[in-house]
Amino acid sequence: MKTYSILFLLIFQYGFTAENDSLSTINPFQKFHQFALELEDDCDACGCSASGGSMGFASMLNTNFVGIRYFNQSYKSTDGLYSNSPWYAENFNTLQVWARIPIMENIQVSVLLPYHFHHRETANGKQSISGVGDATFLGMYKLYQTHKDNTVFVHTLQLGAGLKIPLGKFDEANHGSVNPSYQVGTGSWDYLLATEYIIKKKQVGFNALLNYVVKTENDKQYRFGNQFNYAGTFFYLYEKNNYSVAPQLGFAGEVYENNKQYDQTVRNTAGDIFMGKLGFEIGKDKFSLGANVMLPIQQDLTGGNVEANYRWSLNLNYSL
């Protein structure tokens, strides 16, 4: 965690060396807001989360909005007992209502309300689970933004904290499987810490973020491991009349600590993954449509017994 702490401090320090400009227009999408706040909003990325990980927490074009988005994550898993042990497909799906609402100057609150429906193959046939997932609330405070209109670069630094409420069901029978995150909820109250830094010159910019999820023990004495997420995204904002297009290209990573049960470490539940990502969002009037795809570049999940194939998402938003 020492390395992660240094990364946090570097981003904070760099954010305070900056300058800013302002953008004034009747196009609601020209109020460009950070778009890659990528929090793990339900639980572990390769499981009941399926609704965030590094897929995104804020809209690319909308400063404040309400919308709906769909996530799909594809994995395969094996028990690893033998060299020729079979691999089985796992497919995680999430339909999510999400919103970003202004509370007061420099403060916004994001809300995520997911519904999960997951499927997987096993040696005994196919299995499916579905249900309401855990709700997430995140408050972000704009700690610093430069204010000169004639500056070359725009710099913004935000800090935030949030809470995950255990509305989803945690099935104790599932946590002993190869992928212990085959759940619709963790059954635990979890806490989020986040920071985001954006640098922008005219239509081109770069977004950097870090966030950490502190997970607690549920009433079954099971605790998913804490999680660290990071990402960097290059973007370009094209605007004309009431149309806006914002393509993006970048990377994202997630690091998971081991799960615990009865305060004992559960073996082969830690891991990490590094992914490349590509996406875009198109806006017209108050509506925007976005898509995002992520492919793994390097991964080591649950001791190599779980492998991520891909992740993708679609979202439709209405600007408030």
PDB file of C-alpha atoms in Angstrom:
ATOM      1  CA  MET A   1       0.000   0.000   0.000  1.00  0.00           C
ATOM      2  CA  LYS A   2       3.022   2.299   0.296  1.00  0.00           C
ATOM      3  CA  THR A   3       3.191   2.587  -3.500  1.00  0.00           C
ATOM      4  CA  TYR A   4      -0.514   3.467  -3.683  1.00  0.00           C
ATOM      5  CA  SER A   5      -0.125   6.170  -1.037  1.00  0.00           C
ATOM      6  CA  ILE A   6       2.709   7.759  -3.015  1.00  0.00           C
ATOM      7  CA  LEU A   7       0.514   7.779  -6.129  1.00  0.00           C
ATOM      8  CA  PHE A   8      -2.245   9.569  -4.205  1.00  0.00           C
ATOM      9  CA  LEU A   9       0.179  12.246  -2.985  1.00  0.00           C
ATOM     10  CA  LEU A  10       1.641  12.812  -6.441  1.00  0.00           C
ATOM     11  CA  ILE A  11      -1.769  13.426  -7.958  1.00  0.00           C
ATOM     12  CA  PHE A  12      -2.751  15.788  -5.123  1.00  0.00           C
ATOM     13  CA  GLN A  13       0.482  17.761  -5.425  1.00  0.00           C
ATOM     14  CA  TYR A  14       0.321  18.039  -9.207  1.00  0.00           C
ATOM     15  CA  GLY A  15      -3.274  19.222  -9.102  1.00  0.00           C
ATOM     16  CA  PHE A  16      -2.298  22.322  -7.117  1.00  0.00           C
ATOM     17  CA  THR A  17       0.268  23.517  -9.702  1.00  0.00           C
ATOM     18  CA  ALA A  18      -2.397  24.291 -12.272  1.00  0.00           C
ATOM     19  CA  GLU A  19      -4.401  26.860 -14.107  1.00  0.00           C
ATOM     20  CA  ASN A  20      -7.922  26.859 -15.568  1.00  0.00           C
ATOM     21  CA  ASP A  21     -10.243  28.179 -18.228  1.00  0.00           C
ATOM     22  CA  SER A  22     -14.016  28.350 -18.523  1.00  0.00           C
ATOM     23  CA  LEU A  23     -16.457  27.266 -21.208  1.00  0.00           C
ATOM     24  CA  SER A  24     -19.682  29.156 -21.835  1.00  0.00           C
ATOM     25  CA  THR A  25     -22.339  27.863 -24.222  1.00  0.00           C
ATOM     26  CA  ILE A  26     -25.982  26.889 -24.448  1.00  0.00           C
ATOM     27  CA  ASN A  27     -25.075  23.300 -25.276  1.00  0.00           C
ATOM     28  CA  PRO A  28     -25.683  21.317 -22.042  1.00  0.00           C
ATOM     29  CA  PHE A  29     -22.924  18.864 -22.977  1.00  0.00           C
ATOM     30  CA  GLN A  30     -20.273  21.568 -23.301  1.00  0.00           C
ATOM     31  CA  LYS A  31     -20.105  21.710 -19.518  1.00  0.00           C
ATOM     32  CA  PHE A  32     -17.675  18.822 -19.710  1.00  0.00           C
ATOM     33  CA  HIS A  33     -17.352  16.892 -16.479  1.00  0.00           C
ATOM     34  CA  GLN A  34     -15.020  14.150 -15.379  1.00  0.00           C
ATOM     35  CA  PHE A  35     -16.153  10.908 -16.948  1.00  0.00           C
ATOM     36  CA  ALA A  36     -13.993   8.137 -15.605  1.00  0.00           C
ATOM     37  CA  LEU A  37     -14.565   7.988 -11.888  1.00  0.00           C
ATOM     38  CA  GLU A  38     -14.366   4.262 -11.794  1.00  0.00           C
ATOM     39  CA  LEU A  39     -15.428   2.867  -8.492  1.00  0.00           C
ATOM     40  CA  GLU A  40     -16.166  -0.634  -7.485  1.00  0.00           C
ATOM     41  CA  ASP A  41     -19.749   0.074  -6.605  1.00  0.00           C
ATOM     42  CA  ASP A  42     -21.133  -3.240  -5.353  1.00  0.00           C
ATOM     43  CA  CYS A  43     -18.378  -5.735  -4.540  1.00  0.00           C
ATOM     44  CA  ASP A  44     -15.455  -7.480  -6.202  1.00  0.00           C
ATOM     45  CA  ALA A  45     -15.014  -6.746  -9.898  1.00  0.00           C
ATOM     46  CA  CYS A  46     -15.131 -10.370 -10.968  1.00  0.00           C
ATOM     47  CA  GLY A  47     -18.434 -11.104  -9.344  1.00  0.00           C
ATOM     48  CA  CYS A  48     -21.501  -9.458  -7.984  1.00  0.00           C
ATOM     49  CA  SER A  49     -20.166  -6.027  -8.815  1.00  0.00           C
ATOM     50  CA  ALA A  50     -20.413  -6.486 -12.553  1.00  0.00           C
ATOM     51  CA  SER A  51     -21.581  -2.913 -12.380  1.00  0.00           C
ATOM     52  CA  GLY A  52     -18.474  -0.880 -12.107  1.00  0.00           C
ATOM     53  CA  GLY A  53     -15.021  -2.013 -11.461  1.00  0.00           C
ATOM     54  CA  SER A  54     -13.300   0.205 -13.960  1.00  0.00           C
ATOM     55  CA  MET A  55     -16.288   0.684 -16.239  1.00  0.00           C
ATOM     56  CA  GLY A  56     -17.094   4.164 -14.965  1.00  0.00           C
ATOM     57  CA  PHE A  57     -19.011   6.014 -12.296  1.00  0.00           C
ATOM     58  CA  ALA A  58     -19.719   9.380 -13.948  1.00  0.00           C
ATOM     59  CA  SER A  59     -20.969  10.364 -17.384  1.00  0.00           C
ATOM     60  CA  MET A  60     -18.547  11.508 -20.051  1.00  0.00           C
ATOM     61  CA  LEU A  61     -20.701  14.436 -21.174  1.00  0.00           C
ATOM     62  CA  ASN A  62     -23.264  15.177 -18.483  1.00  0.00           C
ATOM     63  CA  THR A  63     -22.327  17.246 -15.453  1.00  0.00           C
ATOM     64  CA  ASN A  64     -25.566  16.324 -13.680  1.00  0.00           C
ATOM     65  CA  PHE A  65     -27.844  13.608 -14.980  1.00  0.00           C
ATOM     66  CA  VAL A  66     -30.111  10.654 -14.388  1.00  0.00           C
ATOM     67  CA  GLY A  67     -29.882   7.575 -16.576  1.00  0.00           C
ATOM     68  CA  ILE A  68     -29.783   3.844 -17.033  1.00  0.00           C
ATOM     69  CA  ARG A  69     -26.891   1.617 -18.055  1.00  0.00           C
ATOM     70  CA  TYR A  70     -26.208  -2.023 -18.747  1.00  0.00           C
ATOM     71  CA  PHE A  71     -23.004  -3.921 -17.911  1.00  0.00           C
ATOM     72  CA  ASN A  72     -21.789  -7.280 -19.151  1.00  0.00           C
ATOM     73  CA  GLN A  73     -18.703  -9.108 -17.883  1.00  0.00           C
ATOM     74  CA  SER A  74     -17.450 -12.416 -19.239  1.00  0.00           C
ATOM     75  CA  TYR A  75     -15.194 -14.776 -17.245  1.00  0.00           C
ATOM     76  CA  LYS A  76     -14.129 -18.389 -17.207  1.00  0.00           C
ATOM     77  CA  SER A  77     -13.128 -20.409 -14.161  1.00  0.00           C
ATOM     78  CA  THR A  78     -11.640 -23.762 -13.209  1.00  0.00           C
ATOM     79  CA  ASP A  79     -11.060 -25.575  -9.937  1.00  0.00           C
ATOM     80  CA  GLY A  80      -7.396 -26.030 -10.910  1.00  0.00           C
ATOM     81  CA  LEU A  81      -7.147 -29.434  -9.269  1.00  0.00           C
ATOM     82  CA  TYR A  82      -5.651 -31.056 -12.376  1.00  0.00           C
ATOM     83  CA  SER A  83      -3.785 -29.802 -15.409  1.00  0.00           C
ATOM     84  CA  ASN A  84      -6.713 -30.824 -17.595  1.00  0.00           C
ATOM     85  CA  SER A  85      -9.471 -29.540 -15.311  1.00  0.00           C
ATOM     86  CA  PRO A  86     -12.292 -28.083 -17.422  1.00  0.00           C
ATOM     87  CA  TRP A  87     -12.978 -24.361 -17.708  1.00  0.00           C
ATOM     88  CA  TYR A  88     -16.526 -23.098 -17.283  1.00  0.00           C
ATOM     89  CA  ALA A  89     -18.090 -19.890 -18.625  1.00  0.00           C
ATOM     90  CA  GLU A  90     -19.442 -17.205 -16.279  1.00  0.00           C
ATOM     91  CA  ASN A  91     -21.519 -14.261 -17.465  1.00  0.00           C
ATOM     92  CA  PHE A  92     -22.407 -11.344 -15.178  1.00  0.00           C
ATOM     93  CA  ASN A  93     -25.093  -8.842 -16.174  1.00  0.00           C
ATOM     94  CA  THR A  94     -26.240  -5.674 -14.427  1.00  0.00           C
ATOM     95  CA  LEU A  95     -28.985  -3.181 -15.212  1.00  0.00           C
ATOM     96  CA  GLN A  96     -28.399  -0.035 -13.226  1.00  0.00           C
ATOM     97  CA  VAL A  97     -30.198   3.220 -12.511  1.00  0.00           C
ATOM     98  CA  TRP A  98     -27.608   5.908 -11.858  1.00  0.00           C
ATOM     99  CA  ALA A  99     -27.600   9.649 -11.253  1.00  0.00           C
ATOM    100  CA  ARG A 100     -25.305  12.523 -10.388  1.00  0.00           C
ATOM    101  CA  ILE A 101     -27.072  15.276  -8.448  1.00  0.00           C
ATOM    102  CA  PRO A 102     -25.744  18.703  -7.355  1.00  0.00           C
ATOM    103  CA  ILE A 103     -26.146  19.348  -3.632  1.00  0.00           C
ATOM    104  CA  MET A 104     -24.415  22.714  -3.313  1.00  0.00           C
ATOM    105  CA  GLU A 105     -21.555  24.597  -4.936  1.00  0.00           C
ATOM    106  CA  ASN A 106     -18.580  22.264  -5.494  1.00  0.00           C
ATOM    107  CA  ILE A 107     -20.436  19.225  -4.077  1.00  0.00           C
ATOM    108  CA  GLN A 108     -22.213  16.492  -6.027  1.00  0.00           C
ATOM    109  CA  VAL A 109     -23.660  13.150  -4.987  1.00  0.00           C
ATOM    110  CA  SER A 110     -23.721  10.081  -7.235  1.00  0.00           C
ATOM    111  CA  VAL A 111     -26.245   7.294  -6.698  1.00  0.00           C
ATOM    112  CA  LEU A 112     -26.150   3.724  -8.089  1.00  0.00           C
ATOM    113  CA  LEU A 113     -29.070   1.301  -7.816  1.00  0.00           C
ATOM    114  CA  PRO A 114     -28.277  -2.021  -9.579  1.00  0.00           C
ATOM    115  CA  TYR A 115     -30.181  -5.156 -10.479  1.00  0.00           C
ATOM    116  CA  HIS A 116     -28.028  -8.231 -11.249  1.00  0.00           C
ATOM    117  CA  PHE A 117     -28.754 -11.342 -13.292  1.00  0.00           C
ATOM    118  CA  HIS A 118     -25.807 -13.727 -13.562  1.00  0.00           C
ATOM    119  CA  HIS A 119     -25.305 -17.081 -15.260  1.00  0.00           C
ATOM    120  CA  ARG A 120     -22.570 -19.708 -15.166  1.00  0.00           C
ATOM    121  CA  GLU A 121     -21.745 -23.250 -16.176  1.00  0.00           C
ATOM    122  CA  THR A 122     -20.744 -25.882 -13.630  1.00  0.00           C
ATOM    123  CA  ALA A 123     -19.953 -29.583 -13.628  1.00  0.00           C
ATOM    124  CA  ASN A 124     -23.562 -30.130 -12.562  1.00  0.00           C
ATOM    125  CA  GLY A 125     -25.130 -27.940 -15.259  1.00  0.00           C
ATOM    126  CA  LYS A 126     -26.047 -24.280 -15.642  1.00  0.00           C
ATOM    127  CA  GLN A 127     -26.806 -21.971 -12.712  1.00  0.00           C
ATOM    128  CA  SER A 128     -28.489 -18.567 -12.550  1.00  0.00           C
ATOM    129  CA  ILE A 129     -28.992 -15.989  -9.813  1.00  0.00           C
ATOM    130  CA  SER A 130     -30.713 -12.600  -9.928  1.00  0.00           C
ATOM    131  CA  GLY A 131     -31.874  -9.827  -7.637  1.00  0.00           C
ATOM    132  CA  VAL A 132     -31.441  -6.273  -6.445  1.00  0.00           C
ATOM    133  CA  GLY A 133     -27.801  -5.406  -5.773  1.00  0.00           C
ATOM    134  CA  ASP A 134     -26.150  -3.188  -3.184  1.00  0.00           C
ATOM    135  CA  ALA A 135     -26.851   0.559  -3.441  1.00  0.00           C
ATOM    136  CA  THR A 136     -23.966   3.026  -3.541  1.00  0.00           C
ATOM    137  CA  PHE A 137     -23.834   6.711  -2.614  1.00  0.00           C
ATOM    138  CA  LEU A 138     -20.735   8.808  -3.339  1.00  0.00           C
ATOM    139  CA  GLY A 139     -20.138  12.477  -2.532  1.00  0.00           C
ATOM    140  CA  MET A 140     -17.466  14.382  -4.471  1.00  0.00           C
ATOM    141  CA  TYR A 141     -16.009  17.739  -3.407  1.00  0.00           C
ATOM    142  CA  LYS A 142     -14.147  19.974  -5.859  1.00  0.00           C
ATOM    143  CA  LEU A 143     -11.066  20.759  -3.810  1.00  0.00           C
ATOM    144  CA  TYR A 144      -9.267  22.832  -6.418  1.00  0.00           C
ATOM    145  CA  GLN A 145      -9.864  24.357  -9.835  1.00  0.00           C
ATOM    146  CA  THR A 146      -7.942  27.156 -11.535  1.00  0.00           C
ATOM    147  CA  HIS A 147      -9.909  30.250 -12.522  1.00  0.00           C
ATOM    148  CA  LYS A 148      -8.068  32.256 -15.180  1.00  0.00           C
ATOM    149  CA  ASP A 149      -9.975  32.392 -18.472  1.00  0.00           C
ATOM    150  CA  ASN A 150      -6.860  32.844 -20.624  1.00  0.00           C
ATOM    151  CA  THR A 151      -4.878  29.890 -19.295  1.00  0.00           C
ATOM    152  CA  VAL A 152      -3.596  27.175 -21.621  1.00  0.00           C
ATOM    153  CA  PHE A 153      -4.510  24.235 -19.387  1.00  0.00           C
ATOM    154  CA  VAL A 154      -7.509  23.450 -17.219  1.00  0.00           C
ATOM    155  CA  HIS A 155      -6.798  21.594 -13.961  1.00  0.00           C
ATOM    156  CA  THR A 156      -9.366  20.127 -11.583  1.00  0.00           C
ATOM    157  CA  LEU A 157      -8.876  18.104  -8.406  1.00  0.00           C
ATOM    158  CA  GLN A 158     -11.710  16.367  -6.560  1.00  0.00           C
ATOM    159  CA  LEU A 159     -11.922  14.270  -3.405  1.00  0.00           C
ATOM    160  CA  GLY A 160     -14.782  12.061  -2.352  1.00  0.00           C
ATOM    161  CA  ALA A 161     -16.139   9.497   0.058  1.00  0.00           C
ATOM    162  CA  GLY A 162     -19.094   7.159  -0.089  1.00  0.00           C
ATOM    163  CA  LEU A 163     -21.033   4.259   1.338  1.00  0.00           C
ATOM    164  CA  LYS A 164     -22.292   0.953  -0.081  1.00  0.00           C
ATOM    165  CA  ILE A 165     -25.533  -0.259   1.511  1.00  0.00           C
ATOM    166  CA  PRO A 166     -26.128  -4.055   1.547  1.00  0.00           C
ATOM    167  CA  LEU A 167     -29.504  -4.339  -0.194  1.00  0.00           C
ATOM    168  CA  GLY A 168     -28.418  -7.367  -2.244  1.00  0.00           C
ATOM    169  CA  LYS A 169     -28.652 -10.918  -0.967  1.00  0.00           C
ATOM    170  CA  PHE A 170     -25.440 -12.724   0.015  1.00  0.00           C
ATOM    171  CA  ASP A 171     -25.782 -16.489  -0.554  1.00  0.00           C
ATOM    172  CA  GLU A 172     -23.458 -18.269   1.849  1.00  0.00           C
ATOM    173  CA  ALA A 173     -23.452 -21.404  -0.339  1.00  0.00           C
ATOM    174  CA  ASN A 174     -21.828 -19.541  -3.244  1.00  0.00           C
ATOM    175  CA  HIS A 175     -18.754 -18.057  -1.551  1.00  0.00           C
ATOM    176  CA  GLY A 176     -16.996 -21.411  -1.460  1.00  0.00           C
ATOM    177  CA  SER A 177     -17.014 -21.742  -5.237  1.00  0.00           C
ATOM    178  CA  VAL A 178     -14.023 -21.031  -7.502  1.00  0.00           C
ATOM    179  CA  ASN A 179     -15.315 -17.491  -8.000  1.00  0.00           C
ATOM    180  CA  PRO A 180     -16.527 -16.439  -4.508  1.00  0.00           C
ATOM    181  CA  SER A 181     -18.007 -13.235  -5.948  1.00  0.00           C
ATOM    182  CA  TYR A 182     -20.822 -15.073  -7.728  1.00  0.00           C
ATOM    183  CA  GLN A 183     -23.340 -13.075  -5.694  1.00  0.00           C
ATOM    184  CA  VAL A 184     -25.860 -10.253  -6.101  1.00  0.00           C
ATOM    185  CA  GLY A 185     -24.626  -8.594  -2.896  1.00  0.00           C
ATOM    186  CA  THR A 186     -21.849  -8.743  -0.321  1.00  0.00           C
ATOM    187  CA  GLY A 187     -24.093  -8.500   2.732  1.00  0.00           C
ATOM    188  CA  SER A 188     -21.707  -5.884   4.140  1.00  0.00           C
ATOM    189  CA  TRP A 189     -21.507  -2.136   4.641  1.00  0.00           C
ATOM    190  CA  ASP A 190     -18.509  -0.913   2.636  1.00  0.00           C
ATOM    191  CA  TYR A 191     -16.779   2.479   2.494  1.00  0.00           C
ATOM    192  CA  LEU A 192     -15.321   4.300  -0.513  1.00  0.00           C
ATOM    193  CA  LEU A 193     -12.502   6.842  -0.760  1.00  0.00           C
ATOM    194  CA  ALA A 194     -11.766   8.519  -4.073  1.00  0.00           C
ATOM    195  CA  THR A 195      -9.660  11.194  -5.750  1.00  0.00           C
ATOM    196  CA  GLU A 196      -9.680  12.431  -9.325  1.00  0.00           C
ATOM    197  CA  TYR A 197      -7.459  14.777 -11.287  1.00  0.00           C
ATOM    198  CA  ILE A 198      -8.209  16.201 -14.756  1.00  0.00           C
ATOM    199  CA  ILE A 199      -5.939  18.188 -17.057  1.00  0.00           C
ATOM    200  CA  LYS A 200      -7.414  19.630 -20.256  1.00  0.00           C
ATOM    201  CA  LYS A 201      -6.205  21.828 -23.105  1.00  0.00           C
ATOM    202  CA  LYS A 202      -9.052  22.974 -25.314  1.00  0.00           C
ATOM    203  CA  GLN A 203     -10.788  19.796 -26.500  1.00  0.00           C
ATOM    204  CA  VAL A 204      -8.043  17.332 -25.476  1.00  0.00           C
ATOM    205  CA  GLY A 205      -7.507  16.088 -21.962  1.00  0.00           C
ATOM    206  CA  PHE A 206      -6.381  13.374 -19.573  1.00  0.00           C
ATOM    207  CA  ASN A 207      -8.235  12.012 -16.547  1.00  0.00           C
ATOM    208  CA  ALA A 208      -6.405  10.244 -13.684  1.00  0.00           C
ATOM    209  CA  LEU A 209      -8.094   8.643 -10.711  1.00  0.00           C
ATOM    210  CA  LEU A 210      -7.496   6.523  -7.652  1.00  0.00           C
ATOM    211  CA  ASN A 211     -10.018   4.998  -5.305  1.00  0.00           C
ATOM    212  CA  TYR A 212     -10.021   2.543  -2.432  1.00  0.00           C
ATOM    213  CA  VAL A 213     -12.881   0.374  -1.150  1.00  0.00           C
ATOM    214  CA  VAL A 214     -12.850  -0.690   2.505  1.00  0.00           C
ATOM    215  CA  LYS A 215     -15.014  -3.802   2.916  1.00  0.00           C
ATOM    216  CA  THR A 216     -16.425  -5.035   6.188  1.00  0.00           C
ATOM    217  CA  GLU A 217     -17.555  -8.409   7.514  1.00  0.00           C
ATOM    218  CA  ASN A 218     -21.149  -9.466   6.840  1.00  0.00           C
ATOM    219  CA  ASP A 219     -23.454 -11.352   9.230  1.00  0.00           C
ATOM    220  CA  LYS A 220     -22.122 -14.664   7.854  1.00  0.00           C
ATOM    221  CA  GLN A 221     -18.640 -13.727   9.150  1.00  0.00           C
ATOM    222  CA  TYR A 222     -17.393 -13.415   5.581  1.00  0.00           C
ATOM    223  CA  ARG A 223     -15.462 -10.361   4.378  1.00  0.00           C
ATOM    224  CA  PHE A 224     -14.442  -9.615   0.810  1.00  0.00           C
ATOM    225  CA  GLY A 225     -10.934  -8.179   0.519  1.00  0.00           C
ATOM    226  CA  ASN A 226     -10.364  -4.440   0.269  1.00  0.00           C
ATOM    227  CA  GLN A 227      -9.909  -3.174  -3.266  1.00  0.00           C
ATOM    228  CA  PHE A 228      -7.729  -0.533  -4.931  1.00  0.00           C
ATOM    229  CA  ASN A 229      -8.659   0.866  -8.368  1.00  0.00           C
ATOM    230  CA  TYR A 230      -6.740   3.187 -10.666  1.00  0.00           C
ATOM    231  CA  ALA A 231      -7.234   4.487 -14.208  1.00  0.00           C
ATOM    232  CA  GLY A 232      -5.973   6.935 -16.793  1.00  0.00           C
ATOM    233  CA  THR A 233      -8.011   8.084 -19.785  1.00  0.00           C
ATOM    234  CA  PHE A 234      -7.246  10.324 -22.751  1.00  0.00           C
ATOM    235  CA  PHE A 235     -10.288  12.035 -24.271  1.00  0.00           C
ATOM    236  CA  TYR A 236     -11.264  14.420 -27.049  1.00  0.00           C
ATOM    237  CA  LEU A 237     -14.397  16.572 -26.896  1.00  0.00           C
ATOM    238  CA  TYR A 238     -15.921  17.587 -30.241  1.00  0.00           C
ATOM    239  CA  GLU A 239     -18.840  20.020 -30.118  1.00  0.00           C
ATOM    240  CA  LYS A 240     -20.988  21.549 -32.839  1.00  0.00           C
ATOM    241  CA  ASN A 241     -24.297  23.297 -32.277  1.00  0.00           C
ATOM    242  CA  ASN A 242     -26.305  20.981 -30.017  1.00  0.00           C
ATOM    243  CA  TYR A 243     -24.223  17.867 -30.793  1.00  0.00           C
ATOM    244  CA  SER A 244     -21.283  16.561 -28.778  1.00  0.00           C
ATOM    245  CA  VAL A 245     -18.999  13.564 -29.306  1.00  0.00           C
ATOM    246  CA  ALA A 246     -16.352  12.422 -26.831  1.00  0.00           C
ATOM    247  CA  PRO A 247     -14.164   9.411 -27.744  1.00  0.00           C
ATOM    248  CA  GLN A 248     -11.829   8.006 -25.092  1.00  0.00           C
ATOM    249  CA  LEU A 249      -8.829   5.701 -24.884  1.00  0.00           C
ATOM    250  CA  GLY A 250      -7.037   4.570 -21.779  1.00  0.00           C
ATOM    251  CA  PHE A 251      -6.204   1.933 -19.189  1.00  0.00           C
ATOM    252  CA  ALA A 252      -7.528   0.742 -15.836  1.00  0.00           C
ATOM    253  CA  GLY A 253      -6.377  -1.554 -13.076  1.00  0.00           C
ATOM    254  CA  GLU A 254      -7.803  -3.236  -9.997  1.00  0.00           C
ATOM    255  CA  VAL A 255      -6.016  -4.886  -7.062  1.00  0.00           C
ATOM    256  CA  TYR A 256      -7.871  -7.117  -4.579  1.00  0.00           C
ATOM    257  CA  GLU A 257      -6.775  -8.287  -1.151  1.00  0.00           C
ATOM    258  CA  ASN A 258      -7.651 -11.770   0.118  1.00  0.00           C
ATOM    259  CA  ASN A 259     -11.144 -12.482   1.412  1.00  0.00           C
ATOM    260  CA  LYS A 260     -11.551 -13.624   5.010  1.00  0.00           C
ATOM    261  CA  GLN A 261     -13.967 -15.849   6.887  1.00  0.00           C
ATOM    262  CA  TYR A 262     -14.030 -16.023  10.684  1.00  0.00           C
ATOM    263  CA  ASP A 263     -10.931 -13.764  10.536  1.00  0.00           C
ATOM    264  CA  GLN A 264      -9.043 -16.446   8.602  1.00  0.00           C
ATOM    265  CA  THR A 265      -7.626 -15.738   5.150  1.00  0.00           C
ATOM    266  CA  VAL A 266      -9.405 -17.534   2.325  1.00  0.00           C
ATOM    267  CA  ARG A 267      -6.700 -18.828  -0.016  1.00  0.00           C
ATOM    268  CA  ASN A 268      -6.619 -17.855  -3.697  1.00  0.00           C
ATOM    269  CA  THR A 269      -9.021 -14.938  -3.384  1.00  0.00           C
ATOM    270  CA  ALA A 270      -6.560 -12.063  -3.916  1.00  0.00           C
ATOM    271  CA  GLY A 271      -5.625 -10.854  -7.379  1.00  0.00           C
ATOM    272  CA  ASP A 272      -5.077  -8.038  -9.817  1.00  0.00           C
ATOM    273  CA  ILE A 273      -5.994  -7.116 -13.370  1.00  0.00           C
ATOM    274  CA  PHE A 274      -4.765  -4.470 -15.836  1.00  0.00           C
ATOM    275  CA  MET A 275      -6.964  -3.575 -18.807  1.00  0.00           C
ATOM    276  CA  GLY A 276      -7.059  -1.369 -21.864  1.00  0.00           C
ATOM    277  CA  LYS A 277     -10.286   0.490 -22.581  1.00  0.00           C
ATOM    278  CA  LEU A 278     -11.977   2.180 -25.518  1.00  0.00           C
ATOM    279  CA  GLY A 279     -15.239   4.087 -25.532  1.00  0.00           C
ATOM    280  CA  PHE A 280     -17.289   7.052 -26.664  1.00  0.00           C
ATOM    281  CA  GLU A 281     -20.344   9.109 -25.775  1.00  0.00           C
ATOM    282  CA  ILE A 282     -22.620  11.043 -28.144  1.00  0.00           C
ATOM    283  CA  GLY A 283     -24.924  13.813 -26.947  1.00  0.00           C
ATOM    284  CA  LYS A 284     -27.815  15.733 -28.523  1.00  0.00           C
ATOM    285  CA  ASP A 285     -29.916  18.267 -26.658  1.00  0.00           C
ATOM    286  CA  LYS A 286     -30.330  16.797 -23.156  1.00  0.00           C
ATOM    287  CA  PHE A 287     -29.790  13.138 -24.083  1.00  0.00           C
ATOM    288  CA  SER A 288     -26.542  11.184 -24.434  1.00  0.00           C
ATOM    289  CA  LEU A 289     -25.696   7.629 -25.469  1.00  0.00           C
ATOM    290  CA  GLY A 290     -22.435   5.982 -24.435  1.00  0.00           C
ATOM    291  CA  ALA A 291     -20.548   2.730 -24.918  1.00  0.00           C
ATOM    292  CA  ASN A 292     -17.401   1.307 -23.370  1.00  0.00           C
ATOM    293  CA  VAL A 293     -15.363  -1.859 -23.831  1.00  0.00           C
ATOM    294  CA  MET A 294     -12.431  -3.173 -21.768  1.00  0.00           C
ATOM    295  CA  LEU A 295     -10.017  -5.990 -22.566  1.00  0.00           C
ATOM    296  CA  PRO A 296      -7.501  -7.530 -20.138  1.00  0.00           C
ATOM    297  CA  ILE A 297      -3.798  -7.016 -20.834  1.00  0.00           C
ATOM    298  CA  GLN A 298      -2.456  -8.714 -17.704  1.00  0.00           C
ATOM    299  CA  GLN A 299      -4.308 -10.519 -14.935  1.00  0.00           C
ATOM    300  CA  ASP A 300      -3.860 -12.833 -11.972  1.00  0.00           C
ATOM    301  CA  LEU A 301      -7.245 -13.500 -10.371  1.00  0.00           C
ATOM    302  CA  THR A 302      -7.869 -16.044  -7.585  1.00  0.00           C
ATOM    303  CA  GLY A 303      -4.546 -17.777  -8.118  1.00  0.00           C
ATOM    304  CA  GLY A 304      -5.140 -18.082 -11.863  1.00  0.00           C
ATOM    305  CA  ASN A 305      -8.378 -20.020 -11.457  1.00  0.00           C
ATOM    306  CA  VAL A 306     -10.535 -17.186 -12.796  1.00  0.00           C
ATOM    307  CA  GLU A 307      -9.806 -15.367 -16.069  1.00  0.00           C
ATOM    308  CA  ALA A 308     -11.544 -12.271 -17.398  1.00  0.00           C
ATOM    309  CA  ASN A 309     -12.482 -12.303 -21.087  1.00  0.00           C
ATOM    310  CA  TYR A 310     -13.938  -8.811 -21.551  1.00  0.00           C
ATOM    311  CA  ARG A 311     -16.261  -6.159 -20.142  1.00  0.00           C
ATOM    312  CA  TRP A 312     -18.581  -3.783 -21.962  1.00  0.00           C
ATOM    313  CA  SER A 313     -21.366  -1.340 -21.147  1.00  0.00           C
ATOM    314  CA  LEU A 314     -24.073   0.852 -22.670  1.00  0.00           C
ATOM    315  CA  ASN A 315     -25.704   3.878 -21.061  1.00  0.00           C
ATOM    316  CA  LEU A 316     -28.493   6.350 -21.854  1.00  0.00           C
ATOM    317  CA  ASN A 317     -28.609   9.576 -19.826  1.00  0.00           C
ATOM    318  CA  TYR A 318     -30.778  12.656 -19.480  1.00  0.00           C
ATOM    319  CA  SER A 319     -29.031  15.886 -18.478  1.00  0.00           C
ATOM    320  CA  LEU A 320     -30.530  17.667 -15.468  1.00  0.00           C
TER     321      LEU A 320
END
